[in-house]
Coordinates of C-alpha atoms in Angstrom, one line a residue:
Chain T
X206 CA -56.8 -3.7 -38.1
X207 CA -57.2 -5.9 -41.1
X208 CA -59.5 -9.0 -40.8
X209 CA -60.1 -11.3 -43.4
X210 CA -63.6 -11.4 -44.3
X211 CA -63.8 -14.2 -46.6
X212 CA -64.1 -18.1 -45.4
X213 CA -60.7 -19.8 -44.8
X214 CA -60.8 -22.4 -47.6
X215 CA -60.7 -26.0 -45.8
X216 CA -57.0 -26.6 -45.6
X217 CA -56.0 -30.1 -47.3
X218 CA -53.0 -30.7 -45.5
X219 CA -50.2 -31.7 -49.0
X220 CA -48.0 -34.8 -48.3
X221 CA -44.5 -34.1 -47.4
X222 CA -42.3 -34.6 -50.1
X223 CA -39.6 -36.9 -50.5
X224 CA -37.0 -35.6 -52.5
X225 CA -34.7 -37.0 -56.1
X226 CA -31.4 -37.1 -55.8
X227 CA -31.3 -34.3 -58.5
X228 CA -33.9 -32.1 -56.1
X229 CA -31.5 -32.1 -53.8
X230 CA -28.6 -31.3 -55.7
X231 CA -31.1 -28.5 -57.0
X232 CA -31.8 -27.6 -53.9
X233 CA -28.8 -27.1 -51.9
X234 CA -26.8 -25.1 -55.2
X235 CA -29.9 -22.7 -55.0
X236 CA -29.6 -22.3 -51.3
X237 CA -25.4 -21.4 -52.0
X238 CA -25.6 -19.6 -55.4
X239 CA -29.1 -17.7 -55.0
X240 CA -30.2 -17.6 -51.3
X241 CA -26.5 -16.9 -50.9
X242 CA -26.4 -19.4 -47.5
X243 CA -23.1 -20.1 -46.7
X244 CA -21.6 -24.0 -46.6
X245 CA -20.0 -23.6 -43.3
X246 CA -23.2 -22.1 -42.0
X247 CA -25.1 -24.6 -43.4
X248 CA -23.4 -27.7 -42.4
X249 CA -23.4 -25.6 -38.4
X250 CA -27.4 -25.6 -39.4
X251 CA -27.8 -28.9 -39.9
X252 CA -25.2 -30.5 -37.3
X253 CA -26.6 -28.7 -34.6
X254 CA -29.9 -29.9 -36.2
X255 CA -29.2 -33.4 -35.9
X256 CA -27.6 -33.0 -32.5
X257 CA -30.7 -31.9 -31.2
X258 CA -32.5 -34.8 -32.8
X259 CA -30.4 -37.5 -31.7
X260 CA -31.2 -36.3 -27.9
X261 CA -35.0 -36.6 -28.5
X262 CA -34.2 -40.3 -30.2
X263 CA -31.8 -41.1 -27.2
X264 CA -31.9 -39.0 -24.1
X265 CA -29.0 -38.8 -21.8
X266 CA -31.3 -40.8 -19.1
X267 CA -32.6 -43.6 -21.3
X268 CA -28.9 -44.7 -22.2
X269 CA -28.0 -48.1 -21.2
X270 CA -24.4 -47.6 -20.0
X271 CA -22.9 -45.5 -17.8
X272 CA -21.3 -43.3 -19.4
X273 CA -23.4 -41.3 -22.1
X274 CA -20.4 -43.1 -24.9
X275 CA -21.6 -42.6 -28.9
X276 CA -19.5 -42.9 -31.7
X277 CA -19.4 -41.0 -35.0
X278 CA -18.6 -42.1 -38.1
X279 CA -17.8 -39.3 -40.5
X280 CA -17.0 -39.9 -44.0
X281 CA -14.6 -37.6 -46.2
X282 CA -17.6 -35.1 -47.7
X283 CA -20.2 -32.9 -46.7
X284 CA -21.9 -35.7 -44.3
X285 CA -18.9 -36.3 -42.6
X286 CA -18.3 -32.6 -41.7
X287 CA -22.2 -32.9 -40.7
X288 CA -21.2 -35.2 -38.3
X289 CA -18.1 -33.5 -37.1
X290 CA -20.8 -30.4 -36.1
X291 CA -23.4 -33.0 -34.7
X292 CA -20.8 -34.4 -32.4
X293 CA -19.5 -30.7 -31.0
X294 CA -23.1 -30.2 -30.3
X295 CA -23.7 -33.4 -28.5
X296 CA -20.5 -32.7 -26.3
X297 CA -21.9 -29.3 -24.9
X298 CA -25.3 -31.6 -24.6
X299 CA -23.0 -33.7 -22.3
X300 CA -22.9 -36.6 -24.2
X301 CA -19.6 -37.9 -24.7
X302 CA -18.7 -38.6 -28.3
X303 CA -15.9 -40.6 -30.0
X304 CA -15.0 -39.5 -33.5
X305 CA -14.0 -41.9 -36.3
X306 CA -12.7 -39.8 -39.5
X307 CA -10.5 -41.6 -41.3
X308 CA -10.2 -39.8 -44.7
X309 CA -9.8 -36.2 -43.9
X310 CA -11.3 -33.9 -46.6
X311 CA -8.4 -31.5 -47.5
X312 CA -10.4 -28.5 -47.6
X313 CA -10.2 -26.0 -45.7
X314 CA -13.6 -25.6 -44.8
X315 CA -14.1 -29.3 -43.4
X316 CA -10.5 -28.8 -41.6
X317 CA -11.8 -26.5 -39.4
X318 CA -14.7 -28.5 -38.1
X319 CA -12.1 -31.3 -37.0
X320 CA -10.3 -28.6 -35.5
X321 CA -13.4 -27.7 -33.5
X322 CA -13.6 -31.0 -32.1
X323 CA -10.4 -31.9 -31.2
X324 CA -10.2 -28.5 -29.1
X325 CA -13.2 -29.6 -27.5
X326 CA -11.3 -32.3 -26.2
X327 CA -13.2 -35.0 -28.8
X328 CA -11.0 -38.6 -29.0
X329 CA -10.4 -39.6 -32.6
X330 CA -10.0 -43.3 -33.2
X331 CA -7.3 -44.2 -34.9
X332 CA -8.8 -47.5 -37.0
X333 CA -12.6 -48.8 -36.6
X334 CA -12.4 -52.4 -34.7
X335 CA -13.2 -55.1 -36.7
X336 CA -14.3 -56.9 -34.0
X337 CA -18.1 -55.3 -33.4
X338 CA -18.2 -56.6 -29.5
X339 CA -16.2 -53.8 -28.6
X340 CA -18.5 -51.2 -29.8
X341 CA -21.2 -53.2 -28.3
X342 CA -19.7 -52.6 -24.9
X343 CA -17.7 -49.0 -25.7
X344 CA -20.9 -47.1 -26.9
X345 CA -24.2 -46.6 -26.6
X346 CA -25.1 -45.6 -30.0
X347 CA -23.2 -44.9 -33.8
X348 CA -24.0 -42.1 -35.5
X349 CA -23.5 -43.0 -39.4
X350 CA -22.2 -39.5 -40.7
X351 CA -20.3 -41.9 -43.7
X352 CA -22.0 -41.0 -47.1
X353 CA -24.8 -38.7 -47.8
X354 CA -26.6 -37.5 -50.9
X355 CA -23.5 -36.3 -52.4
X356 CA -22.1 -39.8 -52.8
X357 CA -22.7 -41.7 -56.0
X358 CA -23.9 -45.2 -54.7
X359 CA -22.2 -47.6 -57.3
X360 CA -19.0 -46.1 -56.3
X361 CA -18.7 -46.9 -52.0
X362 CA -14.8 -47.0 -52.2
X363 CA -12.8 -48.7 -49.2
X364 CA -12.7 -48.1 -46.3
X365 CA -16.0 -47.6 -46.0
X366 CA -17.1 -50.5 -47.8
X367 CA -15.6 -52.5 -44.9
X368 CA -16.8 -50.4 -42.1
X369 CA -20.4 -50.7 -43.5
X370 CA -19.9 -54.3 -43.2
X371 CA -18.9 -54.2 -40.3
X372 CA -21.1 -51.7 -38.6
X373 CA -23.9 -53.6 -39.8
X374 CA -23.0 -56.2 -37.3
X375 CA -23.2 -53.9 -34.5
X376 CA -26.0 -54.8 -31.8
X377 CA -26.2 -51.5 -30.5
X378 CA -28.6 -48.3 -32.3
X379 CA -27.4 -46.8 -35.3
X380 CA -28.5 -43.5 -36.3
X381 CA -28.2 -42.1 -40.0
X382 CA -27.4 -38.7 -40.5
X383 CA -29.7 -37.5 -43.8
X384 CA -29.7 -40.9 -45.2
X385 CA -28.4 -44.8 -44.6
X386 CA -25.3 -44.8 -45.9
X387 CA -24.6 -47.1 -48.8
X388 CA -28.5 -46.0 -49.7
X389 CA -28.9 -44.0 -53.3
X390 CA -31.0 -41.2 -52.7
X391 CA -33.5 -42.6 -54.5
X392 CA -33.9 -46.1 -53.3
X393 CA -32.8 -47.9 -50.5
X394 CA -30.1 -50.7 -50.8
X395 CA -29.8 -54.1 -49.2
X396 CA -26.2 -54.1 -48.2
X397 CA -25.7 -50.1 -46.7
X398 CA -26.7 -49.3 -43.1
X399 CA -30.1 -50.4 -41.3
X400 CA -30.6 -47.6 -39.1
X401 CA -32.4 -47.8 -36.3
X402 CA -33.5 -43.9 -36.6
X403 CA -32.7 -41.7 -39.6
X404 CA -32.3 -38.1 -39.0
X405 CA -33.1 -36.6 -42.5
X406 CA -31.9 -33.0 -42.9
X407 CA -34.2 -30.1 -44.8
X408 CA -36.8 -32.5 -46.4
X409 CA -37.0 -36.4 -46.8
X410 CA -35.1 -38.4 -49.6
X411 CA -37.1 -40.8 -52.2
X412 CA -35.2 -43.7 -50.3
X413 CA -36.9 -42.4 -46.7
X414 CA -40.0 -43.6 -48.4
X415 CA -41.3 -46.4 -46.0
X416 CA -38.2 -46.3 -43.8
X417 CA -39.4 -48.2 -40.2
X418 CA -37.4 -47.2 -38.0
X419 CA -37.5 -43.7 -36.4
X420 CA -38.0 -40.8 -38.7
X421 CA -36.9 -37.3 -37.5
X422 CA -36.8 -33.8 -39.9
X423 CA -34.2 -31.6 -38.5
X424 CA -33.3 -28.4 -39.7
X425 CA -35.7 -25.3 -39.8
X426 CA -33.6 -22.8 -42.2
X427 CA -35.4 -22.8 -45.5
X428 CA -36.9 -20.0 -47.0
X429 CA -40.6 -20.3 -48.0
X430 CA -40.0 -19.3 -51.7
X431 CA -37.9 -23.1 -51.9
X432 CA -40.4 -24.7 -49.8
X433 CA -43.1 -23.4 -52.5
X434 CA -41.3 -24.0 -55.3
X435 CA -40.6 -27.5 -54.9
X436 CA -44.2 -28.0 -52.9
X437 CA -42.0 -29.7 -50.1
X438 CA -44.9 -29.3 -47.6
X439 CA -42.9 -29.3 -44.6
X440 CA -44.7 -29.8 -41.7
X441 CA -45.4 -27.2 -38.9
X442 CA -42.2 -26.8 -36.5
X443 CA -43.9 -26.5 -32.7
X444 CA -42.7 -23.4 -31.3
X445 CA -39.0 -22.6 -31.7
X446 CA -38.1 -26.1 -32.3
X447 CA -36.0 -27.5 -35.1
X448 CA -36.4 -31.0 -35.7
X449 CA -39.9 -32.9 -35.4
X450 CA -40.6 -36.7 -35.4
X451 CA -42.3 -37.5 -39.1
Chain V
X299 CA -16.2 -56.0 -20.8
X300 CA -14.2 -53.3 -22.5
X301 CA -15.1 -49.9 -22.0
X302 CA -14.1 -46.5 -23.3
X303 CA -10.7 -46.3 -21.1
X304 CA -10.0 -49.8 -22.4
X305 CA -10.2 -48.7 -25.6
X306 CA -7.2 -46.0 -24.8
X307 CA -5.5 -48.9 -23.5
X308 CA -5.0 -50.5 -26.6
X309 CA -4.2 -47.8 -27.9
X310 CA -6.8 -47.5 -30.3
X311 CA -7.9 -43.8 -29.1
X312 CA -5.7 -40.6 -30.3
X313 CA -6.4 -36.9 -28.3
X314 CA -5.5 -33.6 -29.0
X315 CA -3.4 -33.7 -26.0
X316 CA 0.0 -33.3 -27.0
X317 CA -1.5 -35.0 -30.4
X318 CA 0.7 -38.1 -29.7
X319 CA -1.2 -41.4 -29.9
X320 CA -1.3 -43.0 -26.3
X321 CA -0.4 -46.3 -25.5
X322 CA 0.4 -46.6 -22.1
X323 CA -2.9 -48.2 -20.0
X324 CA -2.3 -46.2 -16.7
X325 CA -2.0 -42.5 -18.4
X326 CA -4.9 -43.3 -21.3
X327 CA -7.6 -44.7 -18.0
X328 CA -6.9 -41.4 -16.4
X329 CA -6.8 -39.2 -19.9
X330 CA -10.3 -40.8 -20.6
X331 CA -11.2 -39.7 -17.1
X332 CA -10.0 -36.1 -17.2
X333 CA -11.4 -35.8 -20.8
X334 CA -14.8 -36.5 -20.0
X335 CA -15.3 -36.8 -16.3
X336 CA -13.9 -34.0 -15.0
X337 CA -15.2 -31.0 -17.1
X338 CA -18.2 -31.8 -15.4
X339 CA -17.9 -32.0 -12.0
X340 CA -16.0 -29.1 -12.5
X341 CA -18.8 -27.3 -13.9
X342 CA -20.7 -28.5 -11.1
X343 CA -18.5 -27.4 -8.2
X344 CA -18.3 -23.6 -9.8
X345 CA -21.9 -22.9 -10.6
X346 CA -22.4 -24.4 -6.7
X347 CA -19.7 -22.2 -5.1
X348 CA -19.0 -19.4 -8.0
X349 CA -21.0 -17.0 -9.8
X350 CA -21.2 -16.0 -13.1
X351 CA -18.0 -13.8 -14.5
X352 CA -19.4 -10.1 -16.4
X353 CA -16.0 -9.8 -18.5
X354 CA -14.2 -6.7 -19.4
X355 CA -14.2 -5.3 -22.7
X356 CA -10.3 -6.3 -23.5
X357 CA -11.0 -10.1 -21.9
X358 CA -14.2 -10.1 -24.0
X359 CA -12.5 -8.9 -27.0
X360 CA -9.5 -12.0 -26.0
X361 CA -12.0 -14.4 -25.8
X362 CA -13.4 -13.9 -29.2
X363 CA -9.7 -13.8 -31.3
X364 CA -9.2 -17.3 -29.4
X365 CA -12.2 -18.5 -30.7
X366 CA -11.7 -18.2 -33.8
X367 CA -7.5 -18.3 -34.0
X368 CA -7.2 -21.1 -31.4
X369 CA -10.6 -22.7 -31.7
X370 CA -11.1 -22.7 -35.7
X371 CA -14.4 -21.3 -35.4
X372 CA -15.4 -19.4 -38.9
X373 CA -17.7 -15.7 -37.8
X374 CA -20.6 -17.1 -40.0
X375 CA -21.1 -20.6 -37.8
X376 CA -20.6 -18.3 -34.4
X377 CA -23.3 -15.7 -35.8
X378 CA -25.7 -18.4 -36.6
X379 CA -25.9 -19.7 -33.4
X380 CA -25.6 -16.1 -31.3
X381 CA -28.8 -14.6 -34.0
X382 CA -30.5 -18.3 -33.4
X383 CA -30.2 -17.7 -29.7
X384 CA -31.8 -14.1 -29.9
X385 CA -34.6 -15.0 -32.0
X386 CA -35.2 -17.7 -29.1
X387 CA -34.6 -15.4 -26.3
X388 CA -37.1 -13.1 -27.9
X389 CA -39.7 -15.7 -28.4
X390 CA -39.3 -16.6 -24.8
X391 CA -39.6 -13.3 -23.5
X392 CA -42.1 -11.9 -25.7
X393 CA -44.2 -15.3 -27.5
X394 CA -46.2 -14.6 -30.5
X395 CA -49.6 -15.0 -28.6
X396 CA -48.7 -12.5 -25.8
X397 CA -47.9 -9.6 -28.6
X398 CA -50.8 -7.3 -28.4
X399 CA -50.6 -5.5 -32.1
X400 CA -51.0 -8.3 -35.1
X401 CA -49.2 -8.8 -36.9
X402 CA -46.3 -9.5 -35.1
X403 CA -44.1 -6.5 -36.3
X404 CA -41.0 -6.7 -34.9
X405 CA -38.3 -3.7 -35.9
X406 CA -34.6 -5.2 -35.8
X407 CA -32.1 -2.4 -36.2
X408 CA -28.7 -3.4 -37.5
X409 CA -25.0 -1.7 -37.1
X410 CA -21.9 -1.3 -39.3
X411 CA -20.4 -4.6 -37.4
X412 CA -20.8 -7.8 -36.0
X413 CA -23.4 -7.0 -33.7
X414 CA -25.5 -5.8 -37.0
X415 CA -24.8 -9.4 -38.5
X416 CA -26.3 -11.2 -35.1
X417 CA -29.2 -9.2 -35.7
X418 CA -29.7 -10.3 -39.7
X419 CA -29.7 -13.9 -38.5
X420 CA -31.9 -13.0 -35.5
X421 CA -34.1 -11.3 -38.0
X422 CA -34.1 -14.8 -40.4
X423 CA -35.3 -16.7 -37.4
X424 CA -37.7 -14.7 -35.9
X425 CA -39.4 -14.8 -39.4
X426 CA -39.2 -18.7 -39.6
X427 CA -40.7 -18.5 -35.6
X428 CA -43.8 -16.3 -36.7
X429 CA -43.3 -13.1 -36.6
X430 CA -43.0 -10.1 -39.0
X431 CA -39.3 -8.8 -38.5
X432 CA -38.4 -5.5 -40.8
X433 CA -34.9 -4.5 -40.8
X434 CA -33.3 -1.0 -40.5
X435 CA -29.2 -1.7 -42.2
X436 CA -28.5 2.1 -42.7
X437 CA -24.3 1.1 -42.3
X438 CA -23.6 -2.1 -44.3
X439 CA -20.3 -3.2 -44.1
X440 CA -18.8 -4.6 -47.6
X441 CA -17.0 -8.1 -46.1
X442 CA -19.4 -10.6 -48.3
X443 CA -20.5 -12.2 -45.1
X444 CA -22.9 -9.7 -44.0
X445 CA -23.6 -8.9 -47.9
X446 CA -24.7 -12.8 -48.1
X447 CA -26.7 -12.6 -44.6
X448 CA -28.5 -9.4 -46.2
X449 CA -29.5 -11.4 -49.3
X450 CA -30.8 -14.4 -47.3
X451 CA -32.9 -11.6 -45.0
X452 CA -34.4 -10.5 -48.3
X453 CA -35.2 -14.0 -49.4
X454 CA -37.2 -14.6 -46.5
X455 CA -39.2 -11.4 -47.8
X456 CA -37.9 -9.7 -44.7
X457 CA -38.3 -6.0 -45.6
X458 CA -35.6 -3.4 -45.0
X459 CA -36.5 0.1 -44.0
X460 CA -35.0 3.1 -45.7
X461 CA -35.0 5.2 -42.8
X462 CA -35.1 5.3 -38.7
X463 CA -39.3 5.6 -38.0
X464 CA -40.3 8.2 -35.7
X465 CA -40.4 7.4 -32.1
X466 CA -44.4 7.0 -32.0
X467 CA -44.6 5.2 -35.5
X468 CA -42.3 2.6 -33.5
X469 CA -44.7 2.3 -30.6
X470 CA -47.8 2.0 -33.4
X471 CA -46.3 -0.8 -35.9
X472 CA -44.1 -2.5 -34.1
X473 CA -44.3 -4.6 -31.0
X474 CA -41.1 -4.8 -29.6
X475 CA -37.5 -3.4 -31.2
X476 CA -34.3 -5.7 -31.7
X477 CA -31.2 -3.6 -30.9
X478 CA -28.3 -4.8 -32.9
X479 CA -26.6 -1.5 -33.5
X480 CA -23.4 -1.8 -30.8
X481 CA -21.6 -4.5 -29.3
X482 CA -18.9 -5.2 -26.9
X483 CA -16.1 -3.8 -29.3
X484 CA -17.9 -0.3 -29.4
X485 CA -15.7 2.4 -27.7
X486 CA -16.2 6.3 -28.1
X487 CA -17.9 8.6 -30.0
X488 CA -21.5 7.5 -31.3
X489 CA -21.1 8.0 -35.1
X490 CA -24.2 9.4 -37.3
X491 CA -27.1 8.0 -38.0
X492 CA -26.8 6.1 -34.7
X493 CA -27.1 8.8 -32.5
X494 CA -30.2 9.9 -34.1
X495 CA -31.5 6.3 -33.9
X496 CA -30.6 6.1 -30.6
X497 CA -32.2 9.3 -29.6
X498 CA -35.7 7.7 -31.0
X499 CA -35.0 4.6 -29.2
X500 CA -35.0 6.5 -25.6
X501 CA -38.5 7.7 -26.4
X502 CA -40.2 4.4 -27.4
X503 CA -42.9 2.6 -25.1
X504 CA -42.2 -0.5 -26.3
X505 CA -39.7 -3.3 -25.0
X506 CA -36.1 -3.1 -27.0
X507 CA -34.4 -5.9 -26.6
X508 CA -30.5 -5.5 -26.8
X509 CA -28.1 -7.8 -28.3
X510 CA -25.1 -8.4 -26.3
X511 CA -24.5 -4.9 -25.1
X512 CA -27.6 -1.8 -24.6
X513 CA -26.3 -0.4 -27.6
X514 CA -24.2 3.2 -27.0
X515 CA -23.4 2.0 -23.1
X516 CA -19.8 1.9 -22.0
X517 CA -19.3 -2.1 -22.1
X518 CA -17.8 -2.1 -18.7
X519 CA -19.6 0.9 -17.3
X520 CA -23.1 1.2 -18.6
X521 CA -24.5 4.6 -19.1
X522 CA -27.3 6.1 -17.1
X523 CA -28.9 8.1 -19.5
X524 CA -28.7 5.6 -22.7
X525 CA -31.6 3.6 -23.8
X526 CA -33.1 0.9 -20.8
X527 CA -33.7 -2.1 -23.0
X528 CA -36.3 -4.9 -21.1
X529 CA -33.9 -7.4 -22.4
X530 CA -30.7 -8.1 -22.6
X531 CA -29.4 -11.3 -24.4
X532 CA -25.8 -11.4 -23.4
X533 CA -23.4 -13.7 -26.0
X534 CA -20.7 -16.4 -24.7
X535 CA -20.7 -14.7 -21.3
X536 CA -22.5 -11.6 -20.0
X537 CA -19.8 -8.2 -20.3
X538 CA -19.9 -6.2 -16.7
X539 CA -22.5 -3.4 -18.5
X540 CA -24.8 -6.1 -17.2
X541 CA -24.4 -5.3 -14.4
X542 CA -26.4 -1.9 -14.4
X543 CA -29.0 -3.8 -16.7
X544 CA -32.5 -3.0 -15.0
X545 CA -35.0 -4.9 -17.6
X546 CA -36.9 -7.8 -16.6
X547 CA -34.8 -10.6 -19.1
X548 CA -31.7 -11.1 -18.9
X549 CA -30.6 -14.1 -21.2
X550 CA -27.5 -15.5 -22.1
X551 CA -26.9 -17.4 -25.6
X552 CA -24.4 -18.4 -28.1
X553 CA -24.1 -22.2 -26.6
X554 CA -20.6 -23.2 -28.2
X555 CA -17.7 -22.3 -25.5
X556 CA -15.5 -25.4 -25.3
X557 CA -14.9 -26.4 -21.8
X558 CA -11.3 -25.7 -22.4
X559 CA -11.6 -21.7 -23.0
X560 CA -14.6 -21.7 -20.6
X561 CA -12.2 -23.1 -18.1
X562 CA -9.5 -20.9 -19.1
X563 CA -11.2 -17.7 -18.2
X564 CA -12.9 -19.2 -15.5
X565 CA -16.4 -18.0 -17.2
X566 CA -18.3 -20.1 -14.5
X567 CA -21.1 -20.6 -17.1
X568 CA -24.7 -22.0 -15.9
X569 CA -25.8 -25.2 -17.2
X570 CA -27.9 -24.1 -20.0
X571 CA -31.2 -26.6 -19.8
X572 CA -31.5 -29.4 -22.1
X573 CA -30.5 -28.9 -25.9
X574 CA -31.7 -25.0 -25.2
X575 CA -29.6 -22.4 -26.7
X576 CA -30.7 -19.5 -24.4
X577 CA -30.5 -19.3 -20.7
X578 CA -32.7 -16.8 -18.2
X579 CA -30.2 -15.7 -15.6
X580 CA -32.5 -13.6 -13.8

């Protein structure tokens, strides 16, 4: 039996960090080219991830309507597909999710998640109303699964220039998927999403910094030596739990 | 005020259902309906008059070409979630703070298939719960997957064994044992160095916990003198070897059957609780 017989050191507990946009890129190519992760299993990860976060921030018994409605917005990249997972999770949570996709990414890879969700008997909308109202009354929540990291801010092409407009008008709870959309990763911007709660994925972004609303880290996949190396001081996970309220 | 069915009425809402947009009111209030409200209170009405289906080895075998041919689902986003589900199921039955030898050595031992590959990601979780996992791979198949699933094991600083231990080296280090070695598509002859493993396996005091299927059972008709694992985590639905399981967990995991396929075979599948991914059904 091996026991320690030195004093612990007093632990100082290291802020969390909140990562560049160029971190993150860093991050994520180690995870594929080194760690040798998989994309597929990573956007599974972190979809199932934010799933599970989005029924701590909304519960099936706190939602307003009767039916437990919420739509997702998934935009054509890596964030989209996120969403596409996060919405297949929340239907075997027994929500009942709407999908809006309206640019498809042609790869393979993110074809298969909408594939996944239509055989799960997920509607797709065919156009995002103009008219906010009828989201008000249609859904309980939005999940913003439009742009993430990946997305160079300066360049928020139609049409999701207009449905950030027009989502920003909604009255009901938005939830961000790893950041606001129409956010750069490093600083928040005036005219993308307000979320009401923003589910950030692996570690925080440099825009996160001072964010309001709710804050949840979801997904518990990262191997300690990238945790060190970037001195991310994530925080402790309870138990066998993947997301925790920052 | 407008609700979901309204928005099928204006035809604003496209299903997979015949994949033809739908404009007509009546037929989109009732496809909005049968989409969400009667999976269910199907669900409902067969956990409340049916029981739980142990499938065959061909139906079980069926099941898993659909999901991936019919269903689009890739092996690497399936495995995640079944290895997430054991490294829970294990947690459950056996916490960190109940193990009585520190540290918490666990010994996960891997075979040539995709039973082996739930056990690598089991092993990746149970590291990022706590405990010490070390993996025994002695057949590695070369499809990049597992390759890939190795690395990240060995990333996590998750040491792989050489060889099988002894039987009372098991029972010393570690505190429980992870069998991934067989699964439901194992038929015949137990090929080398299995046998041998399995052999130490039947004389080990500690709990084995089985993925799937007690590895070198018949999946349909057990085997009386094979290893007695303590748990069994059965995948997507529980294969009739379950049947002559005798341990004290029985589990099920890998929470992604669509409603469609569950219905299909008629799986009668539990409510799993919450957002859990792991279900005691003993």
């Amino acid at each position: 039996m091996n026991h320690s017989s030195n004093e612990k050191e007093p632990e100082t507990i290291e802020p969390l960090r909140y990562l560049s946009k160029m971190e993150v890129a860093t991050i994520e190519t180690e995870l594929l080219r080194d760690y040798r992760f998989g994309q597929q299993q990573l956007i599974e990860i972190w979809g199932h991830a934010c799933a599970i976060a989005v029924t701590k921030a909304f519960p099936l018994s706190s939602l307003s309507k009767k039916q437990p409605t919420l739509l997702v917005v998934c935009g054509p990249e890596q964030n989209g597909s996120i969403g596409l997972v996060c919405a297949r999770h929340l239907r075997m949570f027994e929500y009942e999710p709407t999908i809006f996709y309206p640019k498809r990414s042609p790869q393979s890879l993110h074809q298969a998640f909408t594939v996944q969700c239509e055989k799960m008997d997920i509607p797709f909308l065919s156009y995002l109303p103009t008219e906010v109202q009828l989201l008000n009354d249609a859904y309980n929540l939005v999940i913003d699964a439009i742009l993430g990291p990946e997305t160079e801010h300066k360049e928020v092409k139609e049409p999701y220039a207009g449905m950030l407009v027009t989502l920003r008008q909604a009255k009901i709870p938005i939830v961000s998927v790893d950041m606001p959309s129409g956010w750069d990763v490093d600083e928040p911007a005036k005219d993308g999403i307000n979320p009401e709660v923003l589910i950030s994925l692996t570690a925080p972004k440099k825009c996160a910094t001072g964010f309001s609303g709710n804050h949840f880290l979801a997904g518990r996949f990262l191997p300690y030596d990238i945790q060190k190396k970037f001195e991310l001081n994530l925080p402790e996970f309870p138990g066998t739990e993947c997301v925790i309220e920052l | 005020m407008l609700g979901v069915r309204a928005l099928f009425g204006i035809g604003l809402l496209v299903t997979s259902r015949g994949g033809s947009v739908l404009t007509h009111t009546g037929a989109c209030a009732r496809i909005a309906s049968n989409i969400y409200g009667k999976d269910l209170t199907h669900r409902q009405a067969c956990t409340m008059a049916n029981t739980i289906k142990y499938l065959g080895q061909e139906e079980a075998q069926h099941i898993d070409e659909e999901l991936f041919d019919e269903y689009s689902f890739s092996v690497d986003q399936l495995m995640e979630l079944a290895g997430l589900s054991c490294a829970t199921a294990v947690s459950k039955g056996y916490p960190l703070l109940s193990l009585l030898k520190s540290p918490p050595r666990v010994l996960v031992i891997c075979g040539p298939g995709n039973n082996g590959g739930d056990g690598l990601v089991c092993a990746r979780h149970l590291k990022l719960f706590g405990y010490e996992p070390s993996v025994l791979y002695p057949k590695r198949p070369s499809k990049q997957l597992f390759q890939n699933l190795t690395t990240q094991c060995e990333k996590m600083d998750i040491s792989f064994l050489t060889e099988m231990p002894e039987a009372d080296v098991i029972d010393e280090v570690y505190n429980l044992v992870v069998d991934a070695i067989f699964g439901f598509s194992f038929k015949g002859a137990v090929r080398e160095p299995f046998g041998d493993i399995l052999s130490q396996l039947k004389k080990i005091t500690v709990p084995i916990a089985s993925v799937d299927i007690p590895s070198g059972w018949d999946v349909e008709n057990g085997c009386p003198d094979g290893i007695q694992p303590d748990m069994l985590i059965s995948l997507t639905a529980p294969k009739k070897a379950a049947n002559h399981f005798k341990g004290r967990y029985h589990f099920l995991g890998g929470r992604f059957v669509p409603p469609a396929l569950e219905q299909k075979y008629q799986l009668n599948l539990p409510q799993y609780p919450g957002t859990d991914c792991v279900q005691q059904l003993n």
